PDB file of C-alpha atoms and ligand atoms in Angstrom:
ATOM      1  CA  UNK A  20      -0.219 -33.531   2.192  1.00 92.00           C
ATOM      2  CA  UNK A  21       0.198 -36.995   3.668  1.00 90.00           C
ATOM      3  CA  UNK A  22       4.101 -35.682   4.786  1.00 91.00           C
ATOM      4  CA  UNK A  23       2.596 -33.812   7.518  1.00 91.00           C
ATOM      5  CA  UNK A  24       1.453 -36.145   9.676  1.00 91.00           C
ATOM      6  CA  UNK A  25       3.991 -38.894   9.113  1.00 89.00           C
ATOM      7  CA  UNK A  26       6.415 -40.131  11.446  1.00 86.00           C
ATOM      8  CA  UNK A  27       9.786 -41.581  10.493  1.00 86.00           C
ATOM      9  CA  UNK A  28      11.638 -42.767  13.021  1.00 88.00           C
ATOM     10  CA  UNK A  29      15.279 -41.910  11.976  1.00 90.00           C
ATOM     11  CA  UNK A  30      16.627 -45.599  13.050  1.00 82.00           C
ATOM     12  CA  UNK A  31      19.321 -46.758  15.698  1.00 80.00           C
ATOM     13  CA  UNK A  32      22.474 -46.084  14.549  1.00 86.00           C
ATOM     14  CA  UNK A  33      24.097 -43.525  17.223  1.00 87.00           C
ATOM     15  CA  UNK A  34      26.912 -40.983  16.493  1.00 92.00           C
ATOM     16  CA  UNK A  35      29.547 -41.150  19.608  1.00 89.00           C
ATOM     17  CA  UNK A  36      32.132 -38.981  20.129  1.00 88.00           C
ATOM     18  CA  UNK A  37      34.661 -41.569  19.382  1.00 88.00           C
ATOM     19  CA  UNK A  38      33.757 -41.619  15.623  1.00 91.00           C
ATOM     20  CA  UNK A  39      34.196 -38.306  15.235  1.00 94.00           C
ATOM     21  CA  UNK A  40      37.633 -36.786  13.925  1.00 95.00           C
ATOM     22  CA  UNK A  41      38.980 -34.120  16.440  1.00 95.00           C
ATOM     23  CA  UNK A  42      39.083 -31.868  13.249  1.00 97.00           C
ATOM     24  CA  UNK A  43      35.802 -31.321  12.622  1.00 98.00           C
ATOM     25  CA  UNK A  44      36.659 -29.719   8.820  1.00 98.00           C
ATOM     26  CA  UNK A  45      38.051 -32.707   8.476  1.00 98.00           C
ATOM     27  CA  UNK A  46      35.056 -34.657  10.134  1.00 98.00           C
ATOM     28  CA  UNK A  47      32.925 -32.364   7.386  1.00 98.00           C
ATOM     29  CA  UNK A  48      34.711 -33.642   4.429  1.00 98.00           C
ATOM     30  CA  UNK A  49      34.246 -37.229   5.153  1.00 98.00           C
ATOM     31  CA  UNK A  50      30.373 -36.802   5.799  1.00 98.00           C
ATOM     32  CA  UNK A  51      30.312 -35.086   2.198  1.00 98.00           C
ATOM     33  CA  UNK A  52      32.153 -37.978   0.765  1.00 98.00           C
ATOM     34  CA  UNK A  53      28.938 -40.249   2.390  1.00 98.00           C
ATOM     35  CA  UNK A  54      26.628 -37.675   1.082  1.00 98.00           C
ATOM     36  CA  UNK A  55      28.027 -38.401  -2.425  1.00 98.00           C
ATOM     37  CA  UNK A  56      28.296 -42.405  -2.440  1.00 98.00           C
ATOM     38  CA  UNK A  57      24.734 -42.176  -1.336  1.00 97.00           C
ATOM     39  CA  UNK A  58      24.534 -40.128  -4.650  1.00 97.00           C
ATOM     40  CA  UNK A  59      22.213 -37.161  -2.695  1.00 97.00           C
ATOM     41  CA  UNK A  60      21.105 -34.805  -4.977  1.00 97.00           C
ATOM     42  CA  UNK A  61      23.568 -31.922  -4.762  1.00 98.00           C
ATOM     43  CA  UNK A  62      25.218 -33.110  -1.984  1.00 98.00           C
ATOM     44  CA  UNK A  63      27.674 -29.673  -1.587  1.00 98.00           C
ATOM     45  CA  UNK A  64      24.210 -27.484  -1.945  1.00 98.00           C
ATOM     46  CA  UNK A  65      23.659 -25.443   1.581  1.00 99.00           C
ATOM     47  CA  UNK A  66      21.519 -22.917   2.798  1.00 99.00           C
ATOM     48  CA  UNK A  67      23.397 -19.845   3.596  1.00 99.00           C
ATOM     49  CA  UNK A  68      21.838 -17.436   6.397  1.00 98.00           C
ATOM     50  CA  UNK A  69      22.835 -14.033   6.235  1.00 98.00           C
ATOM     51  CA  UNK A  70      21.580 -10.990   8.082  1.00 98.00           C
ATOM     52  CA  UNK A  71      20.518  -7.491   6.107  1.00 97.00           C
ATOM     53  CA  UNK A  72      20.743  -4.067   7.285  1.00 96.00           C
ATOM     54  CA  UNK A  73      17.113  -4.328   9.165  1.00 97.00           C
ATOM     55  CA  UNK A  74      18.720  -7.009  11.195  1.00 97.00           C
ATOM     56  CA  UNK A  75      16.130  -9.456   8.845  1.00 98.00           C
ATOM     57  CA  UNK A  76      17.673 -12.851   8.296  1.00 98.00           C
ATOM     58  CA  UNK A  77      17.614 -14.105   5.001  1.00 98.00           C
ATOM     59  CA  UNK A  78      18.741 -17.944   3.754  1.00 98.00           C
ATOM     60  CA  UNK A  79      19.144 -19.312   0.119  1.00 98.00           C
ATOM     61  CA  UNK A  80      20.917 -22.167  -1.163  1.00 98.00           C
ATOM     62  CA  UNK A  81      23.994 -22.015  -2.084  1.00 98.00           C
ATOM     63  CA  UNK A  82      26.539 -24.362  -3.668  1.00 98.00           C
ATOM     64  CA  UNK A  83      29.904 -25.724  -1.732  1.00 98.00           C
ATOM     65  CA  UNK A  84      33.043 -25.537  -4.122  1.00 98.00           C
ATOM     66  CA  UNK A  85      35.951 -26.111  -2.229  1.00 98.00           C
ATOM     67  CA  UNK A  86      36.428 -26.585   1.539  1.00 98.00           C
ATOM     68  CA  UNK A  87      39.246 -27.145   3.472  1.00 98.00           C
ATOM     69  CA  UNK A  88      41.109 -26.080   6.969  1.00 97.00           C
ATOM     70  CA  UNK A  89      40.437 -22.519   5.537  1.00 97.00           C
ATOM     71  CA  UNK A  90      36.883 -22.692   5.358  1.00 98.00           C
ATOM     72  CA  UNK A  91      34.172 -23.201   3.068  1.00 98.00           C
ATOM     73  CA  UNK A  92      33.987 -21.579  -0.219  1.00 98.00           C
ATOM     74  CA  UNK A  93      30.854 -20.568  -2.283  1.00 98.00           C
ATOM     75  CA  UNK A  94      30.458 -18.319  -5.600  1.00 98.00           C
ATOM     76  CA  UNK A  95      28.010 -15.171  -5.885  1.00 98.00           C
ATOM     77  CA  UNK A  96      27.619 -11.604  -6.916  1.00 98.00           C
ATOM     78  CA  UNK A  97      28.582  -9.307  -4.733  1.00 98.00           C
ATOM     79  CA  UNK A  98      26.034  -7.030  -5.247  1.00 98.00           C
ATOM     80  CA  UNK A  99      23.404  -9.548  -4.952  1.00 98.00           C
ATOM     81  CA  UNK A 100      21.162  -9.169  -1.539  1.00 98.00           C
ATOM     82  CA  UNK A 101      23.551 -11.588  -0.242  1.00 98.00           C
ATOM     83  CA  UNK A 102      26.692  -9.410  -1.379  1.00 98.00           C
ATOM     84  CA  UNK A 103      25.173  -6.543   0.778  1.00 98.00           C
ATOM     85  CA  UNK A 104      24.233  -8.154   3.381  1.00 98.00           C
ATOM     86  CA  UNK A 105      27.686  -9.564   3.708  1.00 98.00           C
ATOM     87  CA  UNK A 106      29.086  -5.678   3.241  1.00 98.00           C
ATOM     88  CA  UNK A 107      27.477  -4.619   6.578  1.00 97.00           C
ATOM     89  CA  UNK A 108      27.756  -8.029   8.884  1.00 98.00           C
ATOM     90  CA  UNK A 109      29.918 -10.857   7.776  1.00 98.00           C
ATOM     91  CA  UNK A 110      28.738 -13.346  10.167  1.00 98.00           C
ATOM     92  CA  UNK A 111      26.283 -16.214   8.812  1.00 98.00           C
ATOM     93  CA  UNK A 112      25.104 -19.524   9.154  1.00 98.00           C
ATOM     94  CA  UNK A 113      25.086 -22.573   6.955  1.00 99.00           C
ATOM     95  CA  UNK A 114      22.734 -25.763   6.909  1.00 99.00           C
ATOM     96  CA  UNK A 115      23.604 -29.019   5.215  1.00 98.00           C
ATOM     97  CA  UNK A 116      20.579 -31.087   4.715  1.00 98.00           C
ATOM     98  CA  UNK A 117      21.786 -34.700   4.135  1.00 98.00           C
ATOM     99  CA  UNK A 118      18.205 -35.647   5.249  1.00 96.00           C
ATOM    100  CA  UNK A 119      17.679 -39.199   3.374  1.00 95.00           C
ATOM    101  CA  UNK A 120      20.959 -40.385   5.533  1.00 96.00           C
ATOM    102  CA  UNK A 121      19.575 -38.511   8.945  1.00 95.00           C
ATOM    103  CA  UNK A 122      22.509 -35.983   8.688  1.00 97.00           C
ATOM    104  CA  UNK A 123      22.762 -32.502   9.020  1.00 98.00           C
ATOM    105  CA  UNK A 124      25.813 -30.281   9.669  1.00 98.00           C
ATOM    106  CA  UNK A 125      25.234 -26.668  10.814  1.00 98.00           C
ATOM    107  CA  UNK A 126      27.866 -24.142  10.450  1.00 98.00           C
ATOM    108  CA  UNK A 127      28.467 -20.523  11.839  1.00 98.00           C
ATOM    109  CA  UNK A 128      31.126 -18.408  10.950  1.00 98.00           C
ATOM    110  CA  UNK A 129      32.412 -15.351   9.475  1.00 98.00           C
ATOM    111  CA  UNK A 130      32.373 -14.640   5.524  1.00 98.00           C
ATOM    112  CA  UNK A 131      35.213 -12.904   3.842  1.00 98.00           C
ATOM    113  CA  UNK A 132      35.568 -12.046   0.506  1.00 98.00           C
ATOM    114  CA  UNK A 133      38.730 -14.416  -1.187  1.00 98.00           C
ATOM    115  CA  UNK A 134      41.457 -13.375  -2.513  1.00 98.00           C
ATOM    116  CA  UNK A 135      40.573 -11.835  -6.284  1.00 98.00           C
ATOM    117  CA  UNK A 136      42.926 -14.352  -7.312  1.00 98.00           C
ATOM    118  CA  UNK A 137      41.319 -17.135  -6.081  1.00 98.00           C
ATOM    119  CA  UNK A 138      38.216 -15.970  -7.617  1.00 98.00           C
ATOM    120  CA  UNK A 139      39.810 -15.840 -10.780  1.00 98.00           C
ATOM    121  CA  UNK A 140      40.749 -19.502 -10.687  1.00 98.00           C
ATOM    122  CA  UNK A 141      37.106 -20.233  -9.915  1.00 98.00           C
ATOM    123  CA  UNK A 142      35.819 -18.069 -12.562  1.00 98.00           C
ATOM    124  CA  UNK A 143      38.343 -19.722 -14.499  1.00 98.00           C
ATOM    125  CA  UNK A 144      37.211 -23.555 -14.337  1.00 98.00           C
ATOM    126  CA  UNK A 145      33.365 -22.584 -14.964  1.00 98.00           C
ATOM    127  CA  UNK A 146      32.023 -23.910 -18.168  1.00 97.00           C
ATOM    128  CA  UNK A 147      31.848 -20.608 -20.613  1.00 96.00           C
ATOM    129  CA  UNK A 148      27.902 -20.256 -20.537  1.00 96.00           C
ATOM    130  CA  UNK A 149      28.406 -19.710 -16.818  1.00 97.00           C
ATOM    131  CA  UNK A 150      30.785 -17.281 -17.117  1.00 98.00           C
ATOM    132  CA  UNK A 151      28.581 -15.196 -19.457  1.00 98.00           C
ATOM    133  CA  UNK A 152      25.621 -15.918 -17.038  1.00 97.00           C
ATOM    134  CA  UNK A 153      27.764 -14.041 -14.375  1.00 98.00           C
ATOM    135  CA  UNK A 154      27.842 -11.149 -16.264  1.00 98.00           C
ATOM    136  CA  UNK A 155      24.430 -10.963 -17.852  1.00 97.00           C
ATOM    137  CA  UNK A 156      22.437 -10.942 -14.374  1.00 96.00           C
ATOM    138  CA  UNK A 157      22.113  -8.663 -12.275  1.00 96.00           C
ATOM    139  CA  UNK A 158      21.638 -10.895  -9.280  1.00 97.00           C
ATOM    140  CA  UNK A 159      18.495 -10.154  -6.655  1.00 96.00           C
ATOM    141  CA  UNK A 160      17.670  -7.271  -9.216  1.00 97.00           C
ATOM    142  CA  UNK A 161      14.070  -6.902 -10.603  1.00 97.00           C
ATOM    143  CA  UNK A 162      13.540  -7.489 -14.284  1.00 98.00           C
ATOM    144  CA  UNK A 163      10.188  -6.854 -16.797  1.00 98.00           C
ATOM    145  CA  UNK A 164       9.662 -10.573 -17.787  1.00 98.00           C
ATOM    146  CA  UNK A 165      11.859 -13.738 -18.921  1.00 98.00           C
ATOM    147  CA  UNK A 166      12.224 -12.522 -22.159  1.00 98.00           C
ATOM    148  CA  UNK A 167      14.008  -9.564 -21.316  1.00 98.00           C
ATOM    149  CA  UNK A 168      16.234 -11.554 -19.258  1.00 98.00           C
ATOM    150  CA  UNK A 169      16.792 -14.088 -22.267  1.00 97.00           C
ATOM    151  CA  UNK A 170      17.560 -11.171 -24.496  1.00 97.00           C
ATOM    152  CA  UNK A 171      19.979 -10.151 -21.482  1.00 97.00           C
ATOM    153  CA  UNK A 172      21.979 -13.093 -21.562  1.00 97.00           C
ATOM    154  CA  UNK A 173      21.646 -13.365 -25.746  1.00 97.00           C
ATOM    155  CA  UNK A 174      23.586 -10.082 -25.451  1.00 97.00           C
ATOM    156  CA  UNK A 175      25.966 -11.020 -23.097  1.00 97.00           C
ATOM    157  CA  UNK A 176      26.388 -14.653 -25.295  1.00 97.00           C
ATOM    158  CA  UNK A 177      27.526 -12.365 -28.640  1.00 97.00           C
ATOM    159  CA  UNK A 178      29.519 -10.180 -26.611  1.00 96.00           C
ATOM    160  CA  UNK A 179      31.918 -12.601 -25.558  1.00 97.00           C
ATOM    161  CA  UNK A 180      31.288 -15.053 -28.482  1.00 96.00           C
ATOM    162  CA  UNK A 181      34.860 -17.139 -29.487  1.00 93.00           C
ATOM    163  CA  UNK A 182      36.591 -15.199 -27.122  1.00 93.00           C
ATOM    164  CA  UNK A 183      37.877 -15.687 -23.431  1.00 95.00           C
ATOM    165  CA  UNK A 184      35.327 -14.489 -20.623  1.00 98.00           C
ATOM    166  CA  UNK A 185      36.960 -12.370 -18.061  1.00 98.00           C
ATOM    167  CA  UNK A 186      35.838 -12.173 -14.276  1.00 98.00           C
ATOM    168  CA  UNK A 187      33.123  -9.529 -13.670  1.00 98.00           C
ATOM    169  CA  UNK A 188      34.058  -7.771 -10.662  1.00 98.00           C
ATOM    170  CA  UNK A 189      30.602  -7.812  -9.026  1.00 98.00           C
ATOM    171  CA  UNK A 190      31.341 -11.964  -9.215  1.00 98.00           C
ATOM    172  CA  UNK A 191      33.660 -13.669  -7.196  1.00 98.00           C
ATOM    173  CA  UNK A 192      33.902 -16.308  -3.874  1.00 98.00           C
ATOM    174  CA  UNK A 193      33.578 -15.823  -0.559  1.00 98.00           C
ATOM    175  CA  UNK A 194      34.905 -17.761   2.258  1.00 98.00           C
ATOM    176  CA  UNK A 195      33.124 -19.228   5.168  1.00 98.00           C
ATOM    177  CA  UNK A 196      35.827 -19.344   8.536  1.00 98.00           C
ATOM    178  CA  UNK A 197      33.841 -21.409  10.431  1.00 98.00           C
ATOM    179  CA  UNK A 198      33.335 -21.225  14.682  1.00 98.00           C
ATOM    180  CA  UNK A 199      31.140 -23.631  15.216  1.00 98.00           C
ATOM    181  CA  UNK A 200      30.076 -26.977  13.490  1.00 98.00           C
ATOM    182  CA  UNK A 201      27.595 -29.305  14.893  1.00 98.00           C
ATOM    183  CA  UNK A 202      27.067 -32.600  13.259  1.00 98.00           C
ATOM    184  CA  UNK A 203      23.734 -33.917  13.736  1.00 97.00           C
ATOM    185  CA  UNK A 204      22.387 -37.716  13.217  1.00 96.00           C
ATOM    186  CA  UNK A 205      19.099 -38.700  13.765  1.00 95.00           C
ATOM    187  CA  UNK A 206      17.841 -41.606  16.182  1.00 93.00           C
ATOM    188  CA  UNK A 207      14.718 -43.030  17.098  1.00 90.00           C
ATOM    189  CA  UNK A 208      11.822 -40.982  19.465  1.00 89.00           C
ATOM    190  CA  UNK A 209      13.412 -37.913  18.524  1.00 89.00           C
ATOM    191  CA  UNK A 210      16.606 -38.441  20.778  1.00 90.00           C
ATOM    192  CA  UNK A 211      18.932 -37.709  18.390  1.00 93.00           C
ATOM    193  CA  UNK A 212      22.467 -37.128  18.197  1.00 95.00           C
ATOM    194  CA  UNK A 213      24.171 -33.911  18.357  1.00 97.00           C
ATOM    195  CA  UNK A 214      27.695 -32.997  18.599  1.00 98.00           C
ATOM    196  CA  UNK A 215      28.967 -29.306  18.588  1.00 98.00           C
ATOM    197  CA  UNK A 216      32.579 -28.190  17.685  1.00 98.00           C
ATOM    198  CA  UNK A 217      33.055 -24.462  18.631  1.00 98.00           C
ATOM    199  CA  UNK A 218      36.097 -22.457  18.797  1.00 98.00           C
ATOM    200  CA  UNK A 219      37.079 -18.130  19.356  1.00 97.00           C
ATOM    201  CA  UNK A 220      36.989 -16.596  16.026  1.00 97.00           C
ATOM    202  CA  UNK A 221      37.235 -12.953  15.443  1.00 96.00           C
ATOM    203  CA  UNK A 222      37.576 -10.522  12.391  1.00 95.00           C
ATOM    204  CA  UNK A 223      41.575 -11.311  12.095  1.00 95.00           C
ATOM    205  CA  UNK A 224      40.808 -14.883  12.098  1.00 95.00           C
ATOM    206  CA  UNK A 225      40.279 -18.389  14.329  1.00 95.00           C
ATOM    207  CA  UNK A 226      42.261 -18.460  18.125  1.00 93.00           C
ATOM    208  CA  UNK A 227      42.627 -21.571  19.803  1.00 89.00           C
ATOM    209  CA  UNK A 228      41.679 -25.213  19.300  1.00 96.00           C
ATOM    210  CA  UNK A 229      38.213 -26.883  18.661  1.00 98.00           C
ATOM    211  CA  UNK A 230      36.230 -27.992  22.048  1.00 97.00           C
ATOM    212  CA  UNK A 231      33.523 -30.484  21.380  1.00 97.00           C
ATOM    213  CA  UNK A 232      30.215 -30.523  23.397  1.00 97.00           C
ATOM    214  CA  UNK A 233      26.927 -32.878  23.406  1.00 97.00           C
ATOM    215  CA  UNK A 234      24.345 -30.712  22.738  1.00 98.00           C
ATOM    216  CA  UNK A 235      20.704 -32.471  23.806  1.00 97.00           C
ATOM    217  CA  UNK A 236      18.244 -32.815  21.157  1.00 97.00           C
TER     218      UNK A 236
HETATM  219  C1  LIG B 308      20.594 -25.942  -5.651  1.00 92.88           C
HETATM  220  C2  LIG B 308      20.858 -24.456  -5.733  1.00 92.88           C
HETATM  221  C3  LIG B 308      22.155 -24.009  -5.856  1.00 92.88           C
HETATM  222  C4  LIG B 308      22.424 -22.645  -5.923  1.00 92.88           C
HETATM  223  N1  LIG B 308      23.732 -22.237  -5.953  1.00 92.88           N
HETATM  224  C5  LIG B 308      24.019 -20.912  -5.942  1.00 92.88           C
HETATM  225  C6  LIG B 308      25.373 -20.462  -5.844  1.00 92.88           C
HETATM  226  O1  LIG B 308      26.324 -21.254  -5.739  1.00 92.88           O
HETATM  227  N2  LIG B 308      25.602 -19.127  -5.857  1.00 92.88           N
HETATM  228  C7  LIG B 308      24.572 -18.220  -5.933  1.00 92.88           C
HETATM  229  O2  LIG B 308      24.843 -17.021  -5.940  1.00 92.88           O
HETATM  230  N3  LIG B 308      23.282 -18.616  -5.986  1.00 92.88           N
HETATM  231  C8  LIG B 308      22.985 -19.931  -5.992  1.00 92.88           C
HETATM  232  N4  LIG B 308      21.677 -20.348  -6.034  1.00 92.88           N
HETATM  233  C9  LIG B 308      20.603 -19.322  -6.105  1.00 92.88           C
HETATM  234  C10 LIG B 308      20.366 -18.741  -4.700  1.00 92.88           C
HETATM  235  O3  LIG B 308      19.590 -19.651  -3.925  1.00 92.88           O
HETATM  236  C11 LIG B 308      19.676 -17.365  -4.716  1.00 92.88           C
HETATM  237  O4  LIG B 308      18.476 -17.413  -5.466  1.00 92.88           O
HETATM  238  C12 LIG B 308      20.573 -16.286  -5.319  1.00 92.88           C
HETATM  239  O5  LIG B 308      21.928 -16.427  -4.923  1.00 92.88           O
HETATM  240  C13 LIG B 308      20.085 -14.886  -4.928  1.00 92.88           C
HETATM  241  O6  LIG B 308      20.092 -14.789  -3.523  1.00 92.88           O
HETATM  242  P1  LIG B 308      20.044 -13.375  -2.770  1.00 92.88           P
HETATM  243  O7  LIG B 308      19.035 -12.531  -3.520  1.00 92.88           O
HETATM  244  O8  LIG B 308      19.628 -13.661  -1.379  1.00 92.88           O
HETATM  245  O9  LIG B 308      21.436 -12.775  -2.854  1.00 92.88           O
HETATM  246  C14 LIG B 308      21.365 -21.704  -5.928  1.00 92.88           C
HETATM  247  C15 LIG B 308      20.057 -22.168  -5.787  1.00 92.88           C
HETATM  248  C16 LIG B 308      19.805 -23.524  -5.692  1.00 92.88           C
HETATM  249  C17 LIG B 308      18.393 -23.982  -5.499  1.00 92.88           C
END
């Protein structure tokens, strides 16, 4: 486990707050742009932080598919662990790990469920076996083995074979409105870069313009 005691020194190039956009959704989409050119794995994959009834965090990746001065949008069941969690406290977190370019951008917002619509255009533009794969599993749910959750999916296959694949209503997207964003670049002797954009968001939405702050590292 030689990656324990190694010690990269994340280089010299500095993130000022004159290269950021005031917008920092906007700033967000142009650092996902670099994460693709550098052809990251994934690039739009996040973990998602979410808090359960017990007050227990929980975090899983998730995958970005569509963000914009809304918010960030991701897919899932709703009655996953992540769909209940959600129920009872809609506030997460999010961590982009663009780690091979010393990035990461952390998010914190609110999650709302999108309108069905919207998750019917989603549902929509999946390939078929995805669509199917919605319905066959019961997300976070405990199953006998893999083959009953092969036979699962089987079932669900024939069921909608040559024919159009609705939207299960346990499957849908959910938004993230986002009140803070820190970008974070990484420089040499651990003095990295880190620059916060926070704003007032409440239940009925965002009030008031982003502030940007140097956080230390
Ligand atoms: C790269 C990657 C992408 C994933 N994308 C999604 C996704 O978009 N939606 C989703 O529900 N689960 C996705 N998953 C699976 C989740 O990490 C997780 O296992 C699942 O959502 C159940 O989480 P929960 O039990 O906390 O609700 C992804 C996992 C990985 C590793």
């Amino acid at each position: 486990m030689d990656s324990l005691n190694r010690h990269e020194d994340y280089g010299q190039v500095s993130l000022e707050e004159g290269q950021l956009l005031d917008d920092p959704i906007k700033q967000f989409q142009n650092w996902l742009v670099d994460a693709e050119k550098a052809e990251i794995y994934e690039p739009n994959a996040f973990v998602l932080g979410t808090v359960d009834s017990d007050n227990q965090p929980r975090s899983r990746t998730v995958l970005l598919k569509g963000v914009d001065e809304k918010g960030f949008f991701f897919a899932s069941n709703f009655l996953s662990r992540k769909g209940e969690a959600l129920e009872l406290n809609n506030k997460v977190s999010g961590v982009f790990g663009w780690y091979s370019m010393y990035r990461q951008v952390l998010i914190q917002g609110l999650a709302e469920k999108v309108d069905p619509s919207e998750s019917d255009e989603y549902h929509a533009s999946r390939p078929h076996d995805s669509q199917v794969a919605a319905w066959s599993s019961k997300q976070s749910s405990p199953i006998e083995s893999r083959q009953a959750l092969d036979a699962q999916f089987d079932e669900a296959l024939k069921r909608f074979e040559g024919a159009e694949v609705p939207r299960p209503d346990f499957w849908g997207g959910y938004r993230i409105v986002p009140s803070r964003i820190e970008f974070w670049k990484g420089r040499s002797n651990r003095m990295h870069d880190r620059i916060e954009f926070y704003r007032t968001l409440s239940q009925d939405g965002p009030h008031g313009v982003w502030i940007s702050q140097r956080l230390q590292p």
